[in-house]
PDB file of C-alpha atoms in Angstrom:
ATOM      1  CA  MET A   1      -3.566  24.242   0.757  1.00 75.00           C
ATOM      2  CA  ILE A   2      -5.092  21.865  -1.796  1.00 87.00           C
ATOM      3  CA  GLN A   3      -1.981  22.186  -3.967  1.00 90.00           C
ATOM      4  CA  ARG A   4       0.174  21.136  -1.036  1.00 92.00           C
ATOM      5  CA  ARG A   5      -2.090  18.182  -0.327  1.00 93.00           C
ATOM      6  CA  LEU A   6      -2.043  17.050  -3.957  1.00 95.00           C
ATOM      7  CA  PHE A   7       1.734  17.391  -4.196  1.00 96.00           C
ATOM      8  CA  GLN A   8       2.252  15.363  -1.010  1.00 96.00           C
ATOM      9  CA  LEU A   9      -0.276  12.775  -2.147  1.00 96.00           C
ATOM     10  CA  LEU A  10       1.452  12.296  -5.502  1.00 97.00           C
ATOM     11  CA  TRP A  11       5.026  12.073  -4.257  1.00 97.00           C
ATOM     12  CA  GLY A  12       3.862   9.776  -1.463  1.00 96.00           C
ATOM     13  CA  LEU A  13       2.212   7.416  -3.946  1.00 97.00           C
ATOM     14  CA  VAL A  14       5.225   7.470  -6.288  1.00 98.00           C
ATOM     15  CA  LEU A  15       7.567   6.763  -3.370  1.00 98.00           C
ATOM     16  CA  TYR A  16       5.246   3.958  -2.264  1.00 96.00           C
ATOM     17  CA  GLY A  17       5.546   2.348  -5.687  1.00 97.00           C
ATOM     18  CA  PHE A  18       9.329   2.791  -5.697  1.00 98.00           C
ATOM     19  CA  SER A  19       9.586   1.163  -2.251  1.00 97.00           C
ATOM     20  CA  MET A  20       7.578  -1.814  -3.502  1.00 97.00           C
ATOM     21  CA  ALA A  21       9.993  -2.180  -6.432  1.00 98.00           C
ATOM     22  CA  LEU A  22      12.942  -2.225  -4.012  1.00 97.00           C
ATOM     23  CA  MET A  23      11.348  -5.063  -2.045  1.00 97.00           C
ATOM     24  CA  LEU A  24      10.573  -6.948  -5.240  1.00 96.00           C
ATOM     25  CA  ARG A  25      14.167  -6.658  -6.460  1.00 97.00           C
ATOM     26  CA  ALA A  26      15.472  -7.773  -3.045  1.00 96.00           C
ATOM     27  CA  ASN A  27      13.470 -11.005  -3.487  1.00 95.00           C
ATOM     28  CA  LEU A  28      13.446 -11.774   0.234  1.00 96.00           C
ATOM     29  CA  GLY A  29       9.700 -11.718   0.804  1.00 95.00           C
ATOM     30  CA  LEU A  30       6.921  -9.191   0.263  1.00 95.00           C
ATOM     31  CA  ASP A  31       4.117  -7.671   2.275  1.00 93.00           C
ATOM     32  CA  PRO A  32       0.833  -9.668   2.153  1.00 92.00           C
ATOM     33  CA  TRP A  33      -0.884  -7.671  -0.598  1.00 93.00           C
ATOM     34  CA  ASP A  34       2.213  -7.770  -2.795  1.00 96.00           C
ATOM     35  CA  VAL A  35       2.486 -11.528  -2.296  1.00 96.00           C
ATOM     36  CA  LEU A  36      -1.026 -11.646  -3.772  1.00 96.00           C
ATOM     37  CA  HIS A  37      -0.111  -9.264  -6.609  1.00 96.00           C
ATOM     38  CA  GLN A  38       2.987 -11.293  -7.440  1.00 96.00           C
ATOM     39  CA  GLY A  39       1.023 -14.548  -7.465  1.00 96.00           C
ATOM     40  CA  LEU A  40      -1.709 -13.108  -9.680  1.00 97.00           C
ATOM     41  CA  SER A  41       0.532 -11.255 -12.145  1.00 97.00           C
ATOM     42  CA  PRO A  42       1.642 -14.181 -14.363  1.00 96.00           C
ATOM     43  CA  ARG A  43      -1.823 -15.729 -14.286  1.00 95.00           C
ATOM     44  CA  LEU A  44      -3.401 -12.513 -15.507  1.00 96.00           C
ATOM     45  CA  GLY A  45      -0.688 -11.891 -18.090  1.00 97.00           C
ATOM     46  CA  LEU A  46      -0.103  -8.416 -16.655  1.00 97.00           C
ATOM     47  CA  SER A  47       2.952  -6.673 -15.278  1.00 97.00           C
ATOM     48  CA  PHE A  48       3.259  -6.524 -11.508  1.00 97.00           C
ATOM     49  CA  GLY A  49       2.319  -2.846 -11.473  1.00 97.00           C
ATOM     50  CA  MET A  50      -0.739  -3.243 -13.658  1.00 97.00           C
ATOM     51  CA  THR A  51      -1.833  -6.122 -11.421  1.00 97.00           C
ATOM     52  CA  VAL A  52      -1.541  -3.767  -8.431  1.00 97.00           C
ATOM     53  CA  ASN A  53      -3.735  -1.226 -10.207  1.00 96.00           C
ATOM     54  CA  LEU A  54      -6.290  -3.842 -11.278  1.00 97.00           C
ATOM     55  CA  VAL A  55      -6.595  -5.340  -7.790  1.00 95.00           C
ATOM     56  CA  GLY A  56      -6.996  -1.830  -6.383  1.00 93.00           C
ATOM     57  CA  ALA A  57      -9.867  -1.169  -8.785  1.00 94.00           C
ATOM     58  CA  ILE A  58     -11.552  -4.480  -7.894  1.00 93.00           C
ATOM     59  CA  VAL A  59     -11.194  -3.771  -4.171  1.00 91.00           C
ATOM     60  CA  LEU A  60     -12.735  -0.351  -4.743  1.00 90.00           C
ATOM     61  CA  LEU A  61     -15.831  -2.051  -6.180  1.00 88.00           C
ATOM     62  CA  LEU A  62     -16.198  -3.847  -2.839  1.00 86.00           C
ATOM     63  CA  TRP A  63     -16.659  -0.453  -1.200  1.00 84.00           C
ATOM     64  CA  TRP A  64     -20.120  -0.084  -2.721  1.00 82.00           C
ATOM     65  CA  PRO A  65     -21.966  -2.535  -0.420  1.00 77.00           C
ATOM     66  CA  LEU A  66     -19.912  -1.183   2.501  1.00 77.00           C
ATOM     67  CA  ARG A  67     -21.080   2.368   1.694  1.00 77.00           C
ATOM     68  CA  GLN A  68     -17.554   3.707   1.656  1.00 77.00           C
ATOM     69  CA  ARG A  69     -16.899   7.015  -0.056  1.00 82.00           C
ATOM     70  CA  PRO A  70     -13.726   7.315  -2.185  1.00 83.00           C
ATOM     71  CA  GLY A  71     -11.720  10.504  -2.438  1.00 88.00           C
ATOM     72  CA  ILE A  72      -9.199  11.936  -4.858  1.00 93.00           C
ATOM     73  CA  GLY A  73      -6.489  10.003  -3.044  1.00 92.00           C
ATOM     74  CA  THR A  74      -8.361   6.730  -3.515  1.00 92.00           C
ATOM     75  CA  VAL A  75      -8.480   7.098  -7.291  1.00 93.00           C
ATOM     76  CA  ALA A  76      -4.900   8.362  -7.464  1.00 95.00           C
ATOM     77  CA  ASN A  77      -3.802   5.359  -5.405  1.00 95.00           C
ATOM     78  CA  ILE A  78      -5.228   2.998  -8.030  1.00 94.00           C
ATOM     79  CA  LEU A  79      -3.620   4.836 -10.941  1.00 96.00           C
ATOM     80  CA  VAL A  80      -0.232   5.896  -9.579  1.00 97.00           C
ATOM     81  CA  ILE A  81       1.248   3.194  -7.343  1.00 97.00           C
ATOM     82  CA  GLY A  82       1.265   0.334  -9.835  1.00 97.00           C
ATOM     83  CA  THR A  83       2.528   2.596 -12.600  1.00 97.00           C
ATOM     84  CA  ALA A  84       5.351   3.809 -10.345  1.00 98.00           C
ATOM     85  CA  VAL A  85       6.250   0.189  -9.537  1.00 98.00           C
ATOM     86  CA  ASP A  86       6.597  -0.754 -13.203  1.00 98.00           C
ATOM     87  CA  ILE A  87       8.695   2.321 -14.035  1.00 98.00           C
ATOM     88  CA  SER A  88      10.918   1.686 -11.000  1.00 98.00           C
ATOM     89  CA  LEU A  89      11.390  -1.990 -11.885  1.00 97.00           C
ATOM     90  CA  ALA A  90      12.461  -0.977 -15.391  1.00 97.00           C
ATOM     91  CA  CYS A  91      15.156   1.299 -13.916  1.00 97.00           C
ATOM     92  CA  LEU A  92      16.386  -0.717 -10.921  1.00 96.00           C
ATOM     93  CA  PRO A  93      19.060  -3.382 -11.416  1.00 95.00           C
ATOM     94  CA  VAL A  94      18.918  -6.709  -9.608  1.00 93.00           C
ATOM     95  CA  PRO A  95      21.035  -6.386  -6.440  1.00 94.00           C
ATOM     96  CA  GLU A  96      23.945  -8.803  -6.102  1.00 92.00           C
ATOM     97  CA  GLY A  97      24.806 -10.551  -2.861  1.00 93.00           C
ATOM     98  CA  HIS A  98      22.830 -11.051   0.329  1.00 93.00           C
ATOM     99  CA  ALA A  99      24.067  -7.833   1.944  1.00 96.00           C
ATOM    100  CA  MET A 100      22.849  -5.696  -0.954  1.00 96.00           C
ATOM    101  CA  ARG A 101      19.535  -7.548  -1.139  1.00 96.00           C
ATOM    102  CA  PHE A 102      18.949  -7.047   2.581  1.00 96.00           C
ATOM    103  CA  ALA A 103      19.861  -3.344   2.266  1.00 97.00           C
ATOM    104  CA  TRP A 104      17.311  -2.918  -0.523  1.00 97.00           C
ATOM    105  CA  LEU A 105      14.709  -4.762   1.535  1.00 97.00           C
ATOM    106  CA  ALA A 106      15.342  -2.556   4.581  1.00 97.00           C
ATOM    107  CA  ALA A 107      15.249   0.600   2.465  1.00 97.00           C
ATOM    108  CA  GLY A 108      12.045  -0.568   0.810  1.00 97.00           C
ATOM    109  CA  ILE A 109      10.285  -1.150   4.124  1.00 96.00           C
ATOM    110  CA  VAL A 110      11.389   2.184   5.616  1.00 96.00           C
ATOM    111  CA  LEU A 111      10.457   4.153   2.491  1.00 97.00           C
ATOM    112  CA  ASN A 112       7.139   2.298   2.315  1.00 94.00           C
ATOM    113  CA  GLY A 113       6.267   3.438   5.823  1.00 92.00           C
ATOM    114  CA  ILE A 114       7.286   7.031   5.097  1.00 95.00           C
ATOM    115  CA  ALA A 115       5.319   7.013   1.840  1.00 94.00           C
ATOM    116  CA  GLY A 116       2.279   5.608   3.617  1.00 90.00           C
ATOM    117  CA  GLY A 117       2.452   8.368   6.208  1.00 89.00           C
ATOM    118  CA  ALA A 118       2.757  10.965   3.430  1.00 93.00           C
ATOM    119  CA  TYR A 119      -0.200   9.924   1.293  1.00 91.00           C
ATOM    120  CA  ILE A 120      -2.451   9.211   4.274  1.00 86.00           C
ATOM    121  CA  GLY A 121      -1.387  12.499   5.878  1.00 89.00           C
ATOM    122  CA  ALA A 122      -2.457  14.381   2.753  1.00 91.00           C
ATOM    123  CA  GLY A 123      -6.041  13.654   3.829  1.00 88.00           C
ATOM    124  CA  LEU A 124      -7.486  13.172   0.347  1.00 92.00           C
ATOM    125  CA  GLY A 125      -9.019   9.728   0.805  1.00 86.00           C
ATOM    126  CA  PRO A 126      -7.769   6.283   1.868  1.00 82.00           C
ATOM    127  CA  GLY A 127      -6.320   3.710  -0.490  1.00 87.00           C
ATOM    128  CA  PRO A 128      -8.717   1.000  -1.702  1.00 88.00           C
ATOM    129  CA  ARG A 129      -7.284  -1.638   0.632  1.00 84.00           C
ATOM    130  CA  ASP A 130      -7.368   0.630   3.701  1.00 81.00           C
ATOM    131  CA  GLY A 131     -10.913   1.689   2.865  1.00 80.00           C
ATOM    132  CA  LEU A 132     -11.951  -1.958   2.641  1.00 82.00           C
ATOM    133  CA  MET A 133     -10.704  -2.470   6.182  1.00 79.00           C
ATOM    134  CA  THR A 134     -12.421   0.603   7.628  1.00 75.00           C
ATOM    135  CA  GLY A 135     -15.613  -0.235   5.752  1.00 80.00           C
ATOM    136  CA  PHE A 136     -15.744  -3.732   7.238  1.00 80.00           C
ATOM    137  CA  CYS A 137     -15.061  -2.303  10.687  1.00 78.00           C
ATOM    138  CA  ARG A 138     -17.909   0.180  10.336  1.00 77.00           C
ATOM    139  CA  ARG A 139     -20.394  -2.395   9.041  1.00 80.00           C
ATOM    140  CA  THR A 140     -19.504  -5.219  11.459  1.00 84.00           C
ATOM    141  CA  ALA A 141     -18.460  -3.222  14.547  1.00 83.00           C
ATOM    142  CA  LEU A 142     -15.442  -5.529  14.826  1.00 82.00           C
ATOM    143  CA  PRO A 143     -12.135  -4.094  16.100  1.00 80.00           C
ATOM    144  CA  VAL A 144      -9.654  -2.838  13.506  1.00 70.00           C
ATOM    145  CA  LYS A 145      -6.995  -5.270  14.707  1.00 70.00           C
ATOM    146  CA  TRP A 146      -9.208  -8.282  13.947  1.00 82.00           C
ATOM    147  CA  VAL A 147     -10.419  -7.056  10.575  1.00 82.00           C
ATOM    148  CA  ARG A 148      -6.950  -5.932   9.451  1.00 77.00           C
ATOM    149  CA  THR A 149      -5.377  -9.207  10.561  1.00 81.00           C
ATOM    150  CA  ALA A 150      -8.061 -11.302   8.843  1.00 87.00           C
ATOM    151  CA  ILE A 151      -7.663  -9.423   5.543  1.00 86.00           C
ATOM    152  CA  GLU A 152      -3.852  -9.535   5.635  1.00 86.00           C
ATOM    153  CA  VAL A 153      -3.749 -13.257   6.466  1.00 89.00           C
ATOM    154  CA  ALA A 154      -6.307 -14.059   3.759  1.00 92.00           C
ATOM    155  CA  VAL A 155      -4.461 -12.234   0.969  1.00 92.00           C
ATOM    156  CA  LEU A 156      -1.112 -13.614   2.179  1.00 93.00           C
ATOM    157  CA  VAL A 157      -2.327 -17.215   2.056  1.00 94.00           C
ATOM    158  CA  ILE A 158      -3.987 -16.775  -1.341  1.00 95.00           C
ATOM    159  CA  GLY A 159      -0.905 -15.049  -2.738  1.00 95.00           C
ATOM    160  CA  TRP A 160       1.421 -17.737  -1.371  1.00 95.00           C
ATOM    161  CA  LEU A 161      -0.729 -20.489  -2.878  1.00 96.00           C
ATOM    162  CA  LEU A 162      -0.516 -18.660  -6.225  1.00 96.00           C
ATOM    163  CA  GLY A 163       3.277 -18.540  -6.028  1.00 95.00           C
ATOM    164  CA  GLY A 164       3.981 -15.183  -4.388  1.00 94.00           C
ATOM    165  CA  THR A 165       7.230 -14.755  -2.418  1.00 92.00           C
ATOM    166  CA  VAL A 166       6.923 -15.187   1.354  1.00 94.00           C
ATOM    167  CA  GLY A 167      10.089 -14.870   3.398  1.00 95.00           C
ATOM    168  CA  LEU A 168      12.157 -12.764   5.760  1.00 94.00           C
ATOM    169  CA  GLY A 169      10.862  -9.581   4.180  1.00 94.00           C
ATOM    170  CA  THR A 170       7.273 -10.591   4.915  1.00 95.00           C
ATOM    171  CA  LEU A 171       8.079 -11.010   8.604  1.00 93.00           C
ATOM    172  CA  LEU A 172      10.127  -7.806   8.832  1.00 93.00           C
ATOM    173  CA  TYR A 173       7.373  -5.841   7.104  1.00 92.00           C
ATOM    174  CA  ALA A 174       4.739  -7.213   9.461  1.00 89.00           C
ATOM    175  CA  VAL A 175       6.621  -6.281  12.638  1.00 88.00           C
ATOM    176  CA  THR A 176       7.987  -2.872  11.556  1.00 90.00           C
ATOM    177  CA  ILE A 177       5.576  -1.173   9.148  1.00 87.00           C
ATOM    178  CA  GLY A 178       3.058  -0.124  11.799  1.00 83.00           C
ATOM    179  CA  TRP A 179       5.799   1.488  13.889  1.00 88.00           C
ATOM    180  CA  ILE A 180       7.234   3.376  10.891  1.00 90.00           C
ATOM    181  CA  VAL A 181       3.841   4.681   9.747  1.00 87.00           C
ATOM    182  CA  HIS A 182       2.951   5.581  13.341  1.00 84.00           C
ATOM    183  CA  HIS A 183       5.967   7.880  13.581  1.00 88.00           C
ATOM    184  CA  ALA A 184       5.779   9.211  10.007  1.00 89.00           C
ATOM    185  CA  LEU A 185       2.082  10.095  10.022  1.00 86.00           C
ATOM    186  CA  PRO A 186       2.175  12.966  12.555  1.00 89.00           C
ATOM    187  CA  PHE A 187       5.036  14.571  10.634  1.00 90.00           C
ATOM    188  CA  PHE A 188       3.133  14.512   7.327  1.00 92.00           C
ATOM    189  CA  THR A 189      -0.453  15.102   8.478  1.00 89.00           C
ATOM    190  CA  ILE A 190      -1.816  18.320   7.035  1.00 87.00           C
ATOM    191  CA  ALA A 191      -4.511  19.772   9.280  1.00 78.00           C
ATOM    192  CA  PRO A 192      -7.586  21.170   7.465  1.00 68.00           C
ATOM    193  CA  ALA A 193      -7.896  24.930   7.383  1.00 57.00           C
ATOM    194  CA  ALA A 194     -10.311  26.294   9.979  1.00 50.00           C
ATOM    195  CA  GLY A 195     -13.847  26.477   8.633  1.00 47.00           C
ATOM    196  CA  ARG A 196     -12.953  24.739   5.363  1.00 49.00           C
ATOM    197  CA  PRO A 197     -14.042  21.151   4.740  1.00 49.00           C
ATOM    198  CA  LEU A 198     -11.523  18.642   3.447  1.00 47.00           C
ATOM    199  CA  PRO A 199     -12.093  17.720  -0.219  1.00 46.00           C
ATOM    200  CA  ALA A 200     -13.338  14.173  -0.742  1.00 43.00           C
TER     201      ALA A 200
END
């Protein structure tokens, strides 16, 4: 069972990074966190992927006062996604024409939702950014929708001010990603074996 979980976790994280690269190449707008990563990347002198990994590590440090507990999936999230983005960007050409760019954007969003359902469904620990949200909810007793919205808006505004790309893709991601993950998650969720605790 643990081998299946690890395999699903890893391919989910790699696919997540690949989907981010598709959206980057489409250049039609990114999700809020990637707007932040894109804005920070040139200022830090790091590749986009390494910026993703660094921000993930910094966010993980914020878990400490929130008393969040990371799992294998949390650490893998920090190490794998950004690396997968950089490798994918090195292999993907720049799409030509609006139709191709939109197709890459749409594919990126759909694959991102599927990948999110896969790595969350593996049940080996939330990503740093998701854990930040749940930690704030637990400590403040505020509803998830308020905390998630506040975090997403904050990183979007900061990323936009730093030069990150906000556009059609940002809007499409916002209105579709929840629906895609909602339908992907039940398909990929691996139930724990009876009487055996889930590894953390």
